[in-house]
Amino acid sequence: MRGNILREQYDDLKRRIDALNVEPRSVCFNYIKSTYGPVNEGYELASSGDRERILKELRDVSRRLWSAGNRPQALALGVLMLNIESQLTPGDDAAFVKQATEALIKESIV
């Protein structure tokens, strides 16, 4: 069930990223590149309770960025959140989301 929701969120996120013009898309990928390492490392080292707080904080920051008009950065955080959450969710849809978000992350780091 949760995997289906992740897949729907990914499809929406990907559609929004694909609709970005060159400059905002570059901002999105640069934000993924600059935040992926610290977020991923912090998440891996965190306890399960802290992991929930990290995801909540990422959601809150993403919403604030979106509301402030910083949509490329908000989309970048969306990629990171879906990547993290898909790693912990069973099922084919979650596996797809994990693979797809990893591809976006890899694309941003290259």
PDB file of C-alpha atoms in Angstrom:
ATOM      1  CA  MET A   1       0.000   0.000   0.000  1.00  0.00           C
ATOM      2  CA  ARG A   2       2.683   2.531   0.976  1.00  0.00           C
ATOM      3  CA  GLY A   3       4.692   1.539  -2.094  1.00  0.00           C
ATOM      4  CA  ASN A   4       1.767   2.587  -4.325  1.00  0.00           C
ATOM      5  CA  ILE A   5       1.704   6.008  -2.679  1.00  0.00           C
ATOM      6  CA  LEU A   6       5.464   6.394  -3.127  1.00  0.00           C
ATOM      7  CA  ARG A   7       5.084   5.497  -6.801  1.00  0.00           C
ATOM      8  CA  GLU A   8       2.343   8.106  -7.285  1.00  0.00           C
ATOM      9  CA  GLN A   9       4.439  10.725  -5.489  1.00  0.00           C
ATOM     10  CA  TYR A  10       7.452   9.835  -7.633  1.00  0.00           C
ATOM     11  CA  ASP A  11       5.440  10.051 -10.866  1.00  0.00           C
ATOM     12  CA  ASP A  12       4.206  13.528  -9.860  1.00  0.00           C
ATOM     13  CA  LEU A  13       7.681  14.637  -8.799  1.00  0.00           C
ATOM     14  CA  LYS A  14       9.285  13.367 -12.008  1.00  0.00           C
ATOM     15  CA  ARG A  15       6.655  15.113 -14.119  1.00  0.00           C
ATOM     16  CA  ARG A  16       7.408  18.386 -12.321  1.00  0.00           C
ATOM     17  CA  ILE A  17      11.175  17.970 -12.714  1.00  0.00           C
ATOM     18  CA  ASP A  18      10.800  17.141 -16.409  1.00  0.00           C
ATOM     19  CA  ALA A  19       8.725  20.321 -16.869  1.00  0.00           C
ATOM     20  CA  LEU A  20      11.510  22.533 -15.504  1.00  0.00           C
ATOM     21  CA  ASN A  21      13.434  24.742 -17.899  1.00  0.00           C
ATOM     22  CA  VAL A  22      17.203  24.404 -18.106  1.00  0.00           C
ATOM     23  CA  GLU A  23      18.121  26.842 -15.316  1.00  0.00           C
ATOM     24  CA  PRO A  24      15.629  25.627 -12.671  1.00  0.00           C
ATOM     25  CA  ARG A  25      16.460  22.005 -13.562  1.00  0.00           C
ATOM     26  CA  SER A  26      20.132  22.792 -12.994  1.00  0.00           C
ATOM     27  CA  VAL A  27      19.256  24.350  -9.621  1.00  0.00           C
ATOM     28  CA  CYS A  28      17.301  21.210  -8.696  1.00  0.00           C
ATOM     29  CA  PHE A  29      20.152  18.860  -9.598  1.00  0.00           C
ATOM     30  CA  ASN A  30      22.757  21.058  -7.919  1.00  0.00           C
ATOM     31  CA  TYR A  31      20.651  21.021  -4.740  1.00  0.00           C
ATOM     32  CA  ILE A  32      20.420  17.224  -4.889  1.00  0.00           C
ATOM     33  CA  LYS A  33      24.193  17.088  -5.350  1.00  0.00           C
ATOM     34  CA  SER A  34      24.902  19.396  -2.414  1.00  0.00           C
ATOM     35  CA  THR A  35      22.443  17.835   0.039  1.00  0.00           C
ATOM     36  CA  TYR A  36      22.458  14.121  -0.806  1.00  0.00           C
ATOM     37  CA  GLY A  37      25.657  13.211   1.037  1.00  0.00           C
ATOM     38  CA  PRO A  38      24.896  14.950   4.340  1.00  0.00           C
ATOM     39  CA  VAL A  39      21.237  13.869   4.380  1.00  0.00           C
ATOM     40  CA  ASN A  40      21.981  10.267   3.456  1.00  0.00           C
ATOM     41  CA  GLU A  41      24.859   9.986   5.924  1.00  0.00           C
ATOM     42  CA  GLY A  42      22.864  11.538   8.754  1.00  0.00           C
ATOM     43  CA  TYR A  43      19.931   9.272   8.030  1.00  0.00           C
ATOM     44  CA  GLU A  44      22.059   6.123   7.953  1.00  0.00           C
ATOM     45  CA  LEU A  45      23.634   6.961  11.311  1.00  0.00           C
ATOM     46  CA  ALA A  46      20.359   7.921  12.993  1.00  0.00           C
ATOM     47  CA  SER A  47      18.225   5.814  15.310  1.00  0.00           C
ATOM     48  CA  SER A  48      14.744   4.853  14.111  1.00  0.00           C
ATOM     49  CA  GLY A  49      13.189   7.700  16.136  1.00  0.00           C
ATOM     50  CA  ASP A  50      15.673  10.177  14.747  1.00  0.00           C
ATOM     51  CA  ARG A  51      15.013   8.884  11.235  1.00  0.00           C
ATOM     52  CA  GLU A  52      11.349   9.799  11.570  1.00  0.00           C
ATOM     53  CA  ARG A  53      12.341  13.269  12.775  1.00  0.00           C
ATOM     54  CA  ILE A  54      14.748  13.667   9.846  1.00  0.00           C
ATOM     55  CA  LEU A  55      12.009  12.788   7.332  1.00  0.00           C
ATOM     56  CA  LYS A  56       9.589  15.160   9.067  1.00  0.00           C
ATOM     57  CA  GLU A  57      12.158  17.957   8.986  1.00  0.00           C
ATOM     58  CA  LEU A  58      12.863  17.325   5.300  1.00  0.00           C
ATOM     59  CA  ARG A  59       9.123  17.523   4.569  1.00  0.00           C
ATOM     60  CA  ASP A  60       8.821  20.757   6.544  1.00  0.00           C
ATOM     61  CA  VAL A  61      11.812  22.343   4.799  1.00  0.00           C
ATOM     62  CA  SER A  62      10.508  21.213   1.420  1.00  0.00           C
ATOM     63  CA  ARG A  63       7.098  22.787   2.101  1.00  0.00           C
ATOM     64  CA  ARG A  64       8.704  26.048   3.221  1.00  0.00           C
ATOM     65  CA  LEU A  65      10.899  26.126   0.119  1.00  0.00           C
ATOM     66  CA  TRP A  66       7.876  25.472  -2.109  1.00  0.00           C
ATOM     67  CA  SER A  67       5.833  28.184  -0.399  1.00  0.00           C
ATOM     68  CA  ALA A  68       8.707  30.637  -0.750  1.00  0.00           C
ATOM     69  CA  GLY A  69       8.913  29.965  -4.492  1.00  0.00           C
ATOM     70  CA  ASN A  70      12.075  27.847  -4.324  1.00  0.00           C
ATOM     71  CA  ARG A  71      10.457  25.009  -6.209  1.00  0.00           C
ATOM     72  CA  PRO A  72      13.611  23.423  -7.710  1.00  0.00           C
ATOM     73  CA  GLN A  73      15.084  22.975  -4.223  1.00  0.00           C
ATOM     74  CA  ALA A  74      11.768  21.625  -2.898  1.00  0.00           C
ATOM     75  CA  LEU A  75      11.674  19.092  -5.734  1.00  0.00           C
ATOM     76  CA  ALA A  76      15.253  18.082  -4.947  1.00  0.00           C
ATOM     77  CA  LEU A  77      14.314  17.378  -1.339  1.00  0.00           C
ATOM     78  CA  GLY A  78      11.352  15.396  -2.643  1.00  0.00           C
ATOM     79  CA  VAL A  79      13.759  13.152  -4.543  1.00  0.00           C
ATOM     80  CA  LEU A  80      15.825  12.605  -1.397  1.00  0.00           C
ATOM     81  CA  MET A  81      12.773  11.882   0.764  1.00  0.00           C
ATOM     82  CA  LEU A  82      11.373   9.372  -1.706  1.00  0.00           C
ATOM     83  CA  ASN A  83      14.762   7.708  -1.991  1.00  0.00           C
ATOM     84  CA  ILE A  84      15.058   7.327   1.764  1.00  0.00           C
ATOM     85  CA  GLU A  85      11.504   6.144   2.283  1.00  0.00           C
ATOM     86  CA  SER A  86      11.578   3.690  -0.625  1.00  0.00           C
ATOM     87  CA  GLN A  87      14.596   1.956   0.893  1.00  0.00           C
ATOM     88  CA  LEU A  88      12.506   1.007   3.914  1.00  0.00           C
ATOM     89  CA  THR A  89       9.278   0.090   2.118  1.00  0.00           C
ATOM     90  CA  PRO A  90       8.648  -3.406   0.734  1.00  0.00           C
ATOM     91  CA  GLY A  91       7.126  -4.138  -2.661  1.00  0.00           C
ATOM     92  CA  ASP A  92       7.687  -3.652  -6.355  1.00  0.00           C
ATOM     93  CA  ASP A  93       6.490  -0.040  -6.445  1.00  0.00           C
ATOM     94  CA  ALA A  94       8.902   0.963  -3.679  1.00  0.00           C
ATOM     95  CA  ALA A  95      11.725  -0.888  -5.449  1.00  0.00           C
ATOM     96  CA  PHE A  96      10.906   1.055  -8.622  1.00  0.00           C
ATOM     97  CA  VAL A  97      10.936   4.363  -6.728  1.00  0.00           C
ATOM     98  CA  LYS A  98      14.256   3.493  -5.086  1.00  0.00           C
ATOM     99  CA  GLN A  99      15.823   2.680  -8.443  1.00  0.00           C
ATOM    100  CA  ALA A 100      14.333   5.733 -10.181  1.00  0.00           C
ATOM    101  CA  THR A 101      15.379   8.182  -7.438  1.00  0.00           C
ATOM    102  CA  GLU A 102      18.864   6.668  -7.365  1.00  0.00           C
ATOM    103  CA  ALA A 103      19.092   7.336 -11.109  1.00  0.00           C
ATOM    104  CA  LEU A 104      18.128  10.998 -10.547  1.00  0.00           C
ATOM    105  CA  ILE A 105      20.665  11.286  -7.733  1.00  0.00           C
ATOM    106  CA  LYS A 106      23.365   9.712  -9.888  1.00  0.00           C
ATOM    107  CA  GLU A 107      22.481  12.077 -12.746  1.00  0.00           C
ATOM    108  CA  SER A 108      22.872  15.058 -10.406  1.00  0.00           C
ATOM    109  CA  ILE A 109      26.232  13.928  -9.059  1.00  0.00           C
ATOM    110  CA  VAL A 110      27.843  13.316 -12.464  1.00  0.00           C
TER     111      VAL A 110
END
